[in-house]
C-alpha cells in the first residue's frame, strides 16, 4: 500500500509498533514509547496478583497512544474471543491483536483458530489484527473474515532471528492488497526492520529486541529510523540485483586510451 | 462461604458483593475487569451482585505484553 498507513479509519504516521512486555521497569517503558515516536503499542490481560498491588501499566502509556490488546494466553478461538470482550469491557478494547497459540516451545500461531476468532470478533465490531504464520491461503481467509491487517511472523517470538519467513512474507505483500501487512515477531535488529520495510511491509511490531536491549529507548529510536529508512527505500524503488559488475564511472575518455 | 478468586479458594463473609471484594482489597477499580462464573460483570453492577458459595470470580487487569 502506497501513501498513508490507515487502519480502521485512523491514519498512523509511525510504522514502528512496539510491544510492552519484558521491560525492566514501567518508567523505562514510558521513556521508550516517548523517544521512539511509536503510536501503537500492544498490552496483555492477566489475573491481578491478589497479594500485591501492582502499578497500573496504563498510567505509563500516553493517552494518545493506540492500545492494541493481545489475546496471549488464548489456546483457541473461544479463549481469544473471551479475552477480546474483556478488553472491550475495560474501555480500551477496540484494537485487538489475535494471538492463538497452543505450543509453548515454538509459540507458533494456530492459523485455523485465528481465522475463527477473526470471524467472530470482526462481526462484533472489533478492529482485529491477527498474528499469523505466513500462508497465502490463510491470509486470504483472514481478510475475508474481516481482519483490519494481517500480521505474519518474521521468525519465532523473542528469538531475534529476523526474517526467516522472508519469501513467504514477500508473497503476502505481492498478493494481499486489501489490508496492511505488519511483520510481527522475531525482528531482532533494526536492519531486520529496515529489510521488512524495503520489501514493502506496511509496518513492523517489535518487542523483545527493544525491551531486552541494554538501552531500550535508544534501541527503539534506532528501530524507528530503520523503519523510516526502509520505507523510503521501498518508495524510491530499490535497484535490481546483477550477477556481474556494472561500472559506476564512465566507460569512455580513459586517460590511458590510444 | 468458600469462593474462588483468580483460581484461589478463599473464605468470604456471607453477603459480600463484588464491590465489597474490590474495595476491601484496595484494588484499583478503574483498571480492572471482573468476570463472575465466566460472565463479564459491568462496573455499574458490582454493588448489586452478591457472591454465593462456590462462585468463581476473575479480576483481570492490563500488563505488558508483545
mmCIF file of C-alpha atoms in Angstrom:
data_model
loop_
_atom_site.group_PDB
_atom_site.id
_atom_site.type_symbol
_atom_site.label_atom_id
_atom_site.label_comp_id
_atom_site.label_asym_id
_atom_site.label_seq_id
_atom_site.Cartn_x
_atom_site.Cartn_y
_atom_site.Cartn_z
ATOM 1 C CA UNK A 1 0.000 0.000 0.000
ATOM 2 C CA UNK A 2 1.479 3.353 -1.047
ATOM 3 C CA UNK A 3 0.809 6.583 0.736
ATOM 4 C CA UNK A 4 -0.524 6.697 4.267
ATOM 5 C CA UNK A 5 -1.000 3.812 6.646
ATOM 6 C CA UNK A 6 -4.665 3.739 7.564
ATOM 7 C CA UNK A 7 -6.133 1.158 9.923
ATOM 8 C CA UNK A 8 -9.766 1.260 10.974
ATOM 9 C CA UNK A 9 -10.045 4.766 9.596
ATOM 10 C CA UNK A 10 -7.111 6.042 11.656
ATOM 11 C CA UNK A 11 -4.002 7.424 9.949
ATOM 12 C CA UNK A 12 -0.867 6.073 11.584
ATOM 13 C CA UNK A 13 2.297 8.094 10.980
ATOM 14 C CA UNK A 14 4.849 5.854 12.702
ATOM 15 C CA UNK A 15 5.169 2.447 11.088
ATOM 16 C CA UNK A 16 7.066 1.184 14.126
ATOM 17 C CA UNK A 17 4.732 -0.590 16.551
ATOM 18 C CA UNK A 18 6.006 -1.551 19.993
ATOM 19 C CA UNK A 19 5.277 -4.437 22.343
ATOM 20 C CA UNK A 20 5.313 -3.565 26.052
ATOM 21 C CA UNK A 21 6.376 -6.906 27.510
ATOM 22 C CA UNK A 22 9.692 -7.703 29.217
ATOM 23 C CA UNK A 23 10.707 -4.148 30.112
ATOM 24 C CA UNK A 24 12.805 -3.889 33.278
ATOM 25 C CA UNK A 25 10.584 -1.147 34.632
ATOM 26 C CA UNK A 26 7.475 0.775 33.699
ATOM 27 C CA UNK A 27 9.478 4.006 33.712
ATOM 28 C CA UNK A 28 11.778 2.523 31.080
ATOM 29 C CA UNK A 29 8.725 1.585 29.019
ATOM 30 C CA UNK A 30 7.363 5.120 29.268
ATOM 31 C CA UNK A 31 10.694 6.631 28.169
ATOM 32 C CA UNK A 32 10.959 4.175 25.285
ATOM 33 C CA UNK A 33 7.481 4.977 23.992
ATOM 34 C CA UNK A 34 8.220 8.698 24.096
ATOM 35 C CA UNK A 35 11.602 8.554 22.384
ATOM 36 C CA UNK A 36 10.631 6.105 19.657
ATOM 37 C CA UNK A 37 7.655 8.070 18.374
ATOM 38 C CA UNK A 38 5.607 4.885 18.263
ATOM 39 C CA UNK A 39 1.850 5.375 18.102
ATOM 40 C CA UNK A 40 0.644 1.806 18.561
ATOM 41 C CA UNK A 41 1.603 -0.472 21.463
ATOM 42 C CA UNK A 42 0.437 -3.919 22.480
ATOM 43 C CA UNK A 43 -0.576 -4.934 26.002
ATOM 44 C CA UNK A 44 -1.849 -8.166 27.530
ATOM 45 C CA UNK A 45 -4.555 -9.064 30.063
ATOM 46 C CA UNK A 46 -3.828 -11.175 33.121
ATOM 47 C CA UNK A 47 -5.305 -12.025 36.516
ATOM 48 C CA UNK A 48 -4.174 -9.459 39.058
ATOM 49 C CA UNK A 49 -1.890 -10.506 41.872
ATOM 50 C CA UNK A 50 -4.159 -10.507 44.924
ATOM 51 C CA UNK A 51 -1.220 -10.252 47.324
ATOM 52 C CA UNK A 52 0.439 -7.232 45.745
ATOM 53 C CA UNK A 53 -0.996 -4.071 44.304
ATOM 54 C CA UNK A 54 0.857 -3.551 41.046
ATOM 55 C CA UNK A 55 1.231 -0.181 39.427
ATOM 56 C CA UNK A 56 -1.231 0.200 36.573
ATOM 57 C CA UNK A 57 0.716 -0.106 33.319
ATOM 58 C CA UNK A 58 -1.776 2.113 31.521
ATOM 59 C CA UNK A 59 -0.636 5.112 33.556
ATOM 60 C CA UNK A 60 2.793 4.801 31.885
ATOM 61 C CA UNK A 61 1.380 4.827 28.348
ATOM 62 C CA UNK A 62 0.485 8.310 26.996
ATOM 63 C CA UNK A 63 -3.235 8.807 26.373
ATOM 64 C CA UNK A 64 -2.828 9.436 22.632
ATOM 65 C CA UNK A 65 -1.203 6.044 22.015
ATOM 66 C CA UNK A 66 -3.381 3.386 20.367
ATOM 67 C CA UNK A 67 -3.591 0.368 22.672
ATOM 68 C CA UNK A 68 -3.776 -2.995 20.958
ATOM 69 C CA UNK A 69 -4.661 -5.707 23.447
ATOM 70 C CA UNK A 70 -3.265 -9.098 22.522
ATOM 71 C CA UNK A 71 -5.110 -12.312 23.239
ATOM 72 C CA UNK A 72 -1.994 -14.001 24.602
ATOM 73 C CA UNK A 73 -2.918 -16.984 26.713
ATOM 74 C CA UNK A 74 -5.667 -17.993 24.294
ATOM 75 C CA UNK A 75 -5.247 -21.540 23.047
ATOM 76 C CA UNK A 76 -8.268 -21.479 20.754
ATOM 77 C CA UNK A 77 -10.751 -19.098 19.160
ATOM 78 C CA UNK A 78 -13.171 -19.247 22.109
ATOM 79 C CA UNK A 79 -10.488 -18.118 24.571
ATOM 80 C CA UNK A 80 -9.337 -15.355 22.211
ATOM 81 C CA UNK A 81 -12.903 -14.082 21.923
ATOM 82 C CA UNK A 82 -13.268 -14.069 25.715
ATOM 83 C CA UNK A 83 -10.101 -12.000 26.146
ATOM 84 C CA UNK A 84 -11.166 -9.521 23.462
ATOM 85 C CA UNK A 85 -14.520 -8.992 25.171
ATOM 86 C CA UNK A 86 -12.767 -8.396 28.484
ATOM 87 C CA UNK A 87 -10.542 -5.808 26.787
ATOM 88 C CA UNK A 88 -13.633 -4.112 25.415
ATOM 89 C CA UNK A 89 -15.266 -4.037 28.840
ATOM 90 C CA UNK A 90 -12.222 -2.224 30.214
ATOM 91 C CA UNK A 91 -12.817 0.626 27.792
ATOM 92 C CA UNK A 92 -9.633 0.063 25.810
ATOM 93 C CA UNK A 93 -10.847 -2.723 23.643
ATOM 94 C CA UNK A 94 -11.186 -1.631 20.086
ATOM 95 C CA UNK A 95 -7.881 -2.826 18.576
ATOM 96 C CA UNK A 96 -7.192 -6.490 19.241
ATOM 97 C CA UNK A 97 -4.127 -8.492 18.233
ATOM 98 C CA UNK A 98 -5.387 -12.044 17.846
ATOM 99 C CA UNK A 99 -2.770 -14.394 19.182
ATOM 100 C CA UNK A 100 -3.875 -18.021 19.387
ATOM 101 C CA UNK A 101 -1.040 -20.304 20.425
ATOM 102 C CA UNK A 102 -1.121 -23.739 21.982
ATOM 103 C CA UNK A 103 2.518 -24.841 21.901
ATOM 104 C CA UNK A 104 4.946 -23.433 24.424
ATOM 105 C CA UNK A 105 8.147 -24.440 22.641
ATOM 106 C CA UNK A 106 7.765 -22.520 19.401
ATOM 107 C CA UNK A 107 4.812 -20.257 20.237
ATOM 108 C CA UNK A 108 3.552 -20.734 16.687
ATOM 109 C CA UNK A 109 0.112 -19.301 15.974
ATOM 110 C CA UNK A 110 -2.762 -21.596 15.035
ATOM 111 C CA UNK A 111 -3.966 -20.072 11.755
ATOM 112 C CA UNK A 112 -7.229 -22.039 11.736
ATOM 113 C CA UNK A 113 -8.339 -20.952 15.214
ATOM 114 C CA UNK A 114 -7.139 -17.426 14.408
ATOM 115 C CA UNK A 115 -9.430 -17.261 11.381
ATOM 116 C CA UNK A 116 -12.378 -18.413 13.521
ATOM 117 C CA UNK A 117 -11.611 -15.751 16.151
ATOM 118 C CA UNK A 118 -11.399 -13.032 13.498
ATOM 119 C CA UNK A 119 -14.790 -14.020 12.062
ATOM 120 C CA UNK A 120 -16.475 -13.738 15.427
ATOM 121 C CA UNK A 121 -14.740 -10.578 16.638
ATOM 122 C CA UNK A 122 -14.893 -8.653 13.363
ATOM 123 C CA UNK A 123 -18.594 -9.453 13.420
ATOM 124 C CA UNK A 124 -18.825 -7.806 16.864
ATOM 125 C CA UNK A 125 -17.198 -4.624 15.597
ATOM 126 C CA UNK A 126 -13.669 -5.109 16.911
ATOM 127 C CA UNK A 127 -10.670 -3.888 14.886
ATOM 128 C CA UNK A 128 -8.823 -7.167 14.563
ATOM 129 C CA UNK A 129 -5.156 -7.611 13.664
ATOM 130 C CA UNK A 130 -4.343 -11.322 13.582
ATOM 131 C CA UNK A 131 -0.860 -12.648 14.276
ATOM 132 C CA UNK A 132 -0.315 -15.495 11.815
ATOM 133 C CA UNK A 133 2.060 -17.992 10.274
ATOM 134 C CA UNK A 134 2.646 -16.589 6.770
ATOM 135 C CA UNK A 135 0.433 -18.640 4.471
ATOM 136 C CA UNK A 136 -1.258 -17.022 1.483
ATOM 137 C CA UNK A 137 -4.488 -19.016 1.778
ATOM 138 C CA UNK A 138 -4.800 -18.297 5.484
ATOM 139 C CA UNK A 139 -4.107 -14.608 4.844
ATOM 140 C CA UNK A 140 -6.897 -14.508 2.252
ATOM 141 C CA UNK A 141 -9.266 -16.160 4.740
ATOM 142 C CA UNK A 142 -8.293 -13.625 7.389
ATOM 143 C CA UNK A 143 -9.039 -10.741 5.034
ATOM 144 C CA UNK A 144 -12.356 -12.345 4.076
ATOM 145 C CA UNK A 145 -13.179 -12.815 7.766
ATOM 146 C CA UNK A 146 -12.778 -9.074 8.354
ATOM 147 C CA UNK A 147 -9.221 -8.565 9.582
ATOM 148 C CA UNK A 148 -8.083 -4.924 9.573
ATOM 149 C CA UNK A 149 -4.495 -6.002 8.814
ATOM 150 C CA UNK A 150 -2.525 -9.220 8.631
ATOM 151 C CA UNK A 151 0.499 -9.779 10.875
ATOM 152 C CA UNK A 152 2.779 -12.538 9.587
ATOM 153 C CA UNK A 153 5.627 -13.668 11.824
ATOM 154 C CA UNK A 154 9.200 -12.968 10.744
ATOM 155 C CA UNK A 155 10.556 -15.742 12.976
ATOM 156 C CA UNK A 156 9.790 -17.226 16.404
ATOM 157 C CA UNK A 157 8.612 -14.821 19.089
ATOM 158 C CA UNK A 158 11.519 -13.453 21.118
ATOM 159 C CA UNK A 159 14.128 -15.279 19.035
ATOM 160 C CA UNK A 160 15.733 -12.262 17.314
ATOM 161 C CA UNK A 161 16.230 -14.498 14.272
ATOM 162 C CA UNK A 162 14.978 -11.881 11.812
ATOM 163 C CA UNK A 163 13.028 -12.536 8.643
ATOM 164 C CA UNK A 164 13.268 -16.337 8.383
ATOM 165 C CA UNK A 165 9.939 -16.333 6.551
ATOM 166 C CA UNK A 166 11.094 -13.653 4.086
ATOM 167 C CA UNK A 167 9.959 -15.316 0.864
ATOM 168 C CA UNK A 168 6.538 -16.164 2.317
ATOM 169 C CA UNK A 169 6.081 -12.584 3.521
ATOM 170 C CA UNK A 170 7.058 -11.352 0.039
ATOM 171 C CA UNK A 171 4.228 -13.446 -1.388
ATOM 172 C CA UNK A 172 1.741 -11.904 1.035
ATOM 173 C CA UNK A 173 2.952 -8.378 0.179
ATOM 174 C CA UNK A 174 2.608 -9.170 -3.523
ATOM 175 C CA UNK A 175 -0.829 -10.818 -3.340
ATOM 176 C CA UNK A 176 -2.706 -9.209 -0.422
ATOM 177 C CA UNK A 177 -3.603 -5.621 -1.322
ATOM 178 C CA UNK A 178 -6.768 -5.108 0.697
ATOM 179 C CA UNK A 179 -5.198 -4.634 4.132
ATOM 180 C CA UNK A 180 -1.823 -3.620 5.577
ATOM 181 C CA UNK A 181 0.816 -6.296 6.165
ATOM 182 C CA UNK A 182 2.588 -5.832 9.503
ATOM 183 C CA UNK A 183 5.588 -8.055 10.201
ATOM 184 C CA UNK A 184 5.429 -9.180 13.821
ATOM 185 C CA UNK A 185 7.759 -11.458 15.859
ATOM 186 C CA UNK A 186 11.396 -12.336 15.664
ATOM 187 C CA UNK A 187 12.626 -8.963 14.429
ATOM 188 C CA UNK A 188 15.928 -8.770 16.293
ATOM 189 C CA UNK A 189 17.755 -5.812 14.820
ATOM 190 C CA UNK A 190 16.917 -2.516 13.189
ATOM 191 C CA UNK A 191 18.379 -3.939 9.962
ATOM 192 C CA UNK A 192 15.692 -6.666 10.012
ATOM 193 C CA UNK A 193 13.036 -3.989 10.362
ATOM 194 C CA UNK A 194 14.568 -1.972 7.516
ATOM 195 C CA UNK A 195 14.586 -5.075 5.341
ATOM 196 C CA UNK A 196 10.920 -5.785 6.045
ATOM 197 C CA UNK A 197 10.003 -2.220 5.093
ATOM 198 C CA UNK A 198 12.178 -2.300 1.927
ATOM 199 C CA UNK A 199 10.292 -5.408 0.867
ATOM 200 C CA UNK A 200 7.071 -3.445 1.084
ATOM 201 C CA UNK A 201 5.690 -4.330 4.510
ATOM 202 C CA UNK A 202 3.411 -1.611 5.867
ATOM 203 C CA UNK A 203 4.716 -1.653 9.440
ATOM 204 C CA UNK A 204 6.606 -3.827 11.913
ATOM 205 C CA UNK A 205 5.910 -4.809 15.513
ATOM 206 C CA UNK A 206 8.904 -5.299 17.800
ATOM 207 C CA UNK A 207 9.053 -6.200 21.482
ATOM 208 C CA UNK A 208 11.938 -8.371 22.720
ATOM 209 C CA UNK A 209 14.695 -6.696 20.702
ATOM 210 C CA UNK A 210 13.805 -3.349 22.269
ATOM 211 C CA UNK A 211 12.773 -4.336 25.795
ATOM 212 C CA UNK A 212 15.812 -6.530 26.412
ATOM 213 C CA UNK A 213 18.376 -4.150 24.885
ATOM 214 C CA UNK A 214 20.773 -2.567 27.345
ATOM 215 C CA UNK A 215 19.330 0.822 26.362
ATOM 216 C CA UNK A 216 15.761 0.190 25.230
ATOM 217 C CA UNK A 217 14.888 3.821 24.467
ATOM 218 C CA UNK A 218 17.964 4.176 22.247
ATOM 219 C CA UNK A 219 17.261 0.848 20.543
ATOM 220 C CA UNK A 220 13.679 1.915 19.893
ATOM 221 C CA UNK A 221 14.930 5.120 18.281
ATOM 222 C CA UNK A 222 17.227 3.013 16.088
ATOM 223 C CA UNK A 223 14.275 0.856 15.074
ATOM 224 C CA UNK A 224 12.172 3.895 14.259
ATOM 225 C CA UNK A 225 14.919 5.263 11.997
ATOM 226 C CA UNK A 226 15.366 1.865 10.357
ATOM 227 C CA UNK A 227 11.648 1.646 9.645
ATOM 228 C CA UNK A 228 11.726 5.124 8.071
ATOM 229 C CA UNK A 229 14.810 4.243 6.011
ATOM 230 C CA UNK A 230 13.260 1.004 4.762
ATOM 231 C CA UNK A 231 10.028 2.747 3.873
ATOM 232 C CA UNK A 232 11.820 5.492 1.927
ATOM 233 C CA UNK A 233 13.888 2.885 0.078
ATOM 234 C CA UNK A 234 10.722 0.981 -0.827
ATOM 235 C CA UNK A 235 9.040 4.138 -2.136
ATOM 236 C CA UNK A 236 12.051 5.068 -4.254
ATOM 237 C CA UNK A 237 12.214 1.511 -5.607
ATOM 238 C CA UNK A 238 15.453 -0.303 -4.845
ATOM 239 C CA UNK A 239 17.561 -1.455 -7.811
ATOM 240 C CA UNK A 240 17.647 -4.953 -9.250
ATOM 241 C CA UNK A 241 20.434 -7.366 -8.370
ATOM 242 C CA UNK A 242 23.086 -8.216 -11.014
ATOM 243 C CA UNK A 243 25.438 -11.220 -11.071
ATOM 244 C CA UNK A 244 28.145 -9.210 -12.837
ATOM 245 C CA UNK A 245 29.632 -5.796 -12.196
ATOM 246 C CA UNK A 246 28.126 -2.656 -13.764
ATOM 247 C CA UNK A 247 30.588 0.244 -13.774
ATOM 248 C CA UNK A 248 29.693 3.391 -11.866
ATOM 249 C CA UNK A 249 32.163 5.690 -13.661
ATOM 250 C CA UNK A 250 32.036 6.428 -17.469
ATOM 251 C CA UNK A 251 33.374 3.777 -19.860
ATOM 252 C CA UNK A 252 34.994 6.261 -22.304
ATOM 253 C CA UNK A 253 37.560 9.010 -22.224
ATOM 254 C CA UNK A 254 40.004 6.938 -20.189
ATOM 255 C CA UNK A 255 43.363 8.643 -19.673
ATOM 256 C CA UNK A 256 45.285 5.635 -20.994
ATOM 257 C CA UNK A 257 43.326 5.222 -24.288
ATOM 258 C CA UNK A 258 45.344 5.124 -27.511
ATOM 259 C CA UNK B 1 -18.546 -19.181 52.343
ATOM 260 C CA UNK B 2 -15.926 -20.593 50.004
ATOM 261 C CA UNK B 3 -15.428 -18.842 46.701
ATOM 262 C CA UNK B 4 -12.657 -18.853 44.078
ATOM 263 C CA UNK B 5 -10.896 -15.652 43.145
ATOM 264 C CA UNK B 6 -8.351 -15.852 40.333
ATOM 265 C CA UNK B 7 -8.202 -19.597 40.792
ATOM 266 C CA UNK B 8 -7.560 -19.477 44.551
ATOM 267 C CA UNK B 9 -10.155 -20.754 47.011
ATOM 268 C CA UNK B 10 -10.863 -18.156 49.702
ATOM 269 C CA UNK B 11 -13.189 -17.741 52.679
ATOM 270 C CA UNK B 12 -15.515 -14.779 52.418
ATOM 271 C CA UNK B 13 -18.225 -13.447 54.684
ATOM 272 C CA UNK B 14 -21.776 -14.067 53.584
ATOM 273 C CA UNK B 15 -23.391 -11.098 51.907
ATOM 274 C CA UNK B 16 -20.227 -9.805 50.227
ATOM 275 C CA UNK B 17 -20.832 -8.041 46.923
ATOM 276 C CA UNK B 18 -18.317 -7.777 44.101
ATOM 277 C CA UNK B 19 -17.898 -4.128 45.078
ATOM 278 C CA UNK B 20 -17.026 -5.191 48.650
ATOM 279 C CA UNK B 21 -14.346 -7.601 47.424
ATOM 280 C CA UNK B 22 -12.736 -4.997 45.182
ATOM 281 C CA UNK B 23 -12.742 -2.234 47.798
ATOM 282 C CA UNK B 24 -11.621 -4.421 50.677
ATOM 283 C CA UNK B 25 -8.509 -5.475 48.788
ATOM 284 C CA UNK B 26 -7.584 -1.952 47.681
ATOM 285 C CA UNK B 27 -7.863 -2.894 44.050
ATOM 286 C CA UNK B 28 -7.856 -0.035 41.553
ATOM 287 C CA UNK B 29 -11.440 -0.261 40.253
ATOM 288 C CA UNK B 30 -10.714 1.950 37.250
ATOM 289 C CA UNK B 31 -8.394 -0.514 35.649
ATOM 290 C CA UNK B 32 -9.795 -3.960 36.363
ATOM 291 C CA UNK B 33 -12.448 -6.069 34.689
ATOM 292 C CA UNK B 34 -14.435 -8.610 36.668
ATOM 293 C CA UNK B 35 -15.837 -11.913 35.480
ATOM 294 C CA UNK B 36 -18.172 -13.924 37.655
ATOM 295 C CA UNK B 37 -18.739 -17.532 36.691
ATOM 296 C CA UNK B 38 -17.369 -16.790 33.223
ATOM 297 C CA UNK B 39 -19.599 -13.796 32.634
ATOM 298 C CA UNK B 40 -18.220 -10.239 32.439
ATOM 299 C CA UNK B 41 -19.849 -8.058 35.090
ATOM 300 C CA UNK B 42 -20.125 -4.361 34.262
ATOM 301 C CA UNK B 43 -18.715 -1.983 36.868
ATOM 302 C CA UNK B 44 -22.095 -0.379 37.483
ATOM 303 C CA UNK B 45 -23.465 -3.752 38.578
ATOM 304 C CA UNK B 46 -20.709 -4.578 41.087
ATOM 305 C CA UNK B 47 -22.628 -3.149 44.066
ATOM 306 C CA UNK B 48 -25.746 -5.159 43.291
ATOM 307 C CA UNK B 49 -24.228 -8.591 42.784
ATOM 308 C CA UNK B 50 -23.688 -10.691 45.892
ATOM 309 C CA UNK B 51 -21.368 -13.659 45.895
ATOM 310 C CA UNK B 52 -22.605 -17.174 46.666
ATOM 311 C CA UNK B 53 -20.890 -20.369 47.802
ATOM 312 C CA UNK B 54 -18.674 -21.828 45.044
ATOM 313 C CA UNK B 55 -18.777 -18.740 42.851
ATOM 314 C CA UNK B 56 -15.666 -18.235 40.691
ATOM 315 C CA UNK B 57 -14.523 -14.666 40.241
ATOM 316 C CA UNK B 58 -11.782 -13.397 37.953
ATOM 317 C CA UNK B 59 -10.214 -9.974 38.492
ATOM 318 C CA UNK B 60 -8.273 -9.016 35.390
ATOM 319 C CA UNK B 61 -6.008 -6.102 34.508
ATOM 320 C CA UNK B 62 -3.657 -4.938 31.751
ATOM 321 C CA UNK B 63 0.020 -5.877 31.858
ATOM 322 C CA UNK B 64 2.932 -5.502 29.470
ATOM 323 C CA UNK B 65 2.849 -7.889 26.533
ATOM 324 C CA UNK B 66 4.039 -8.275 22.945
#
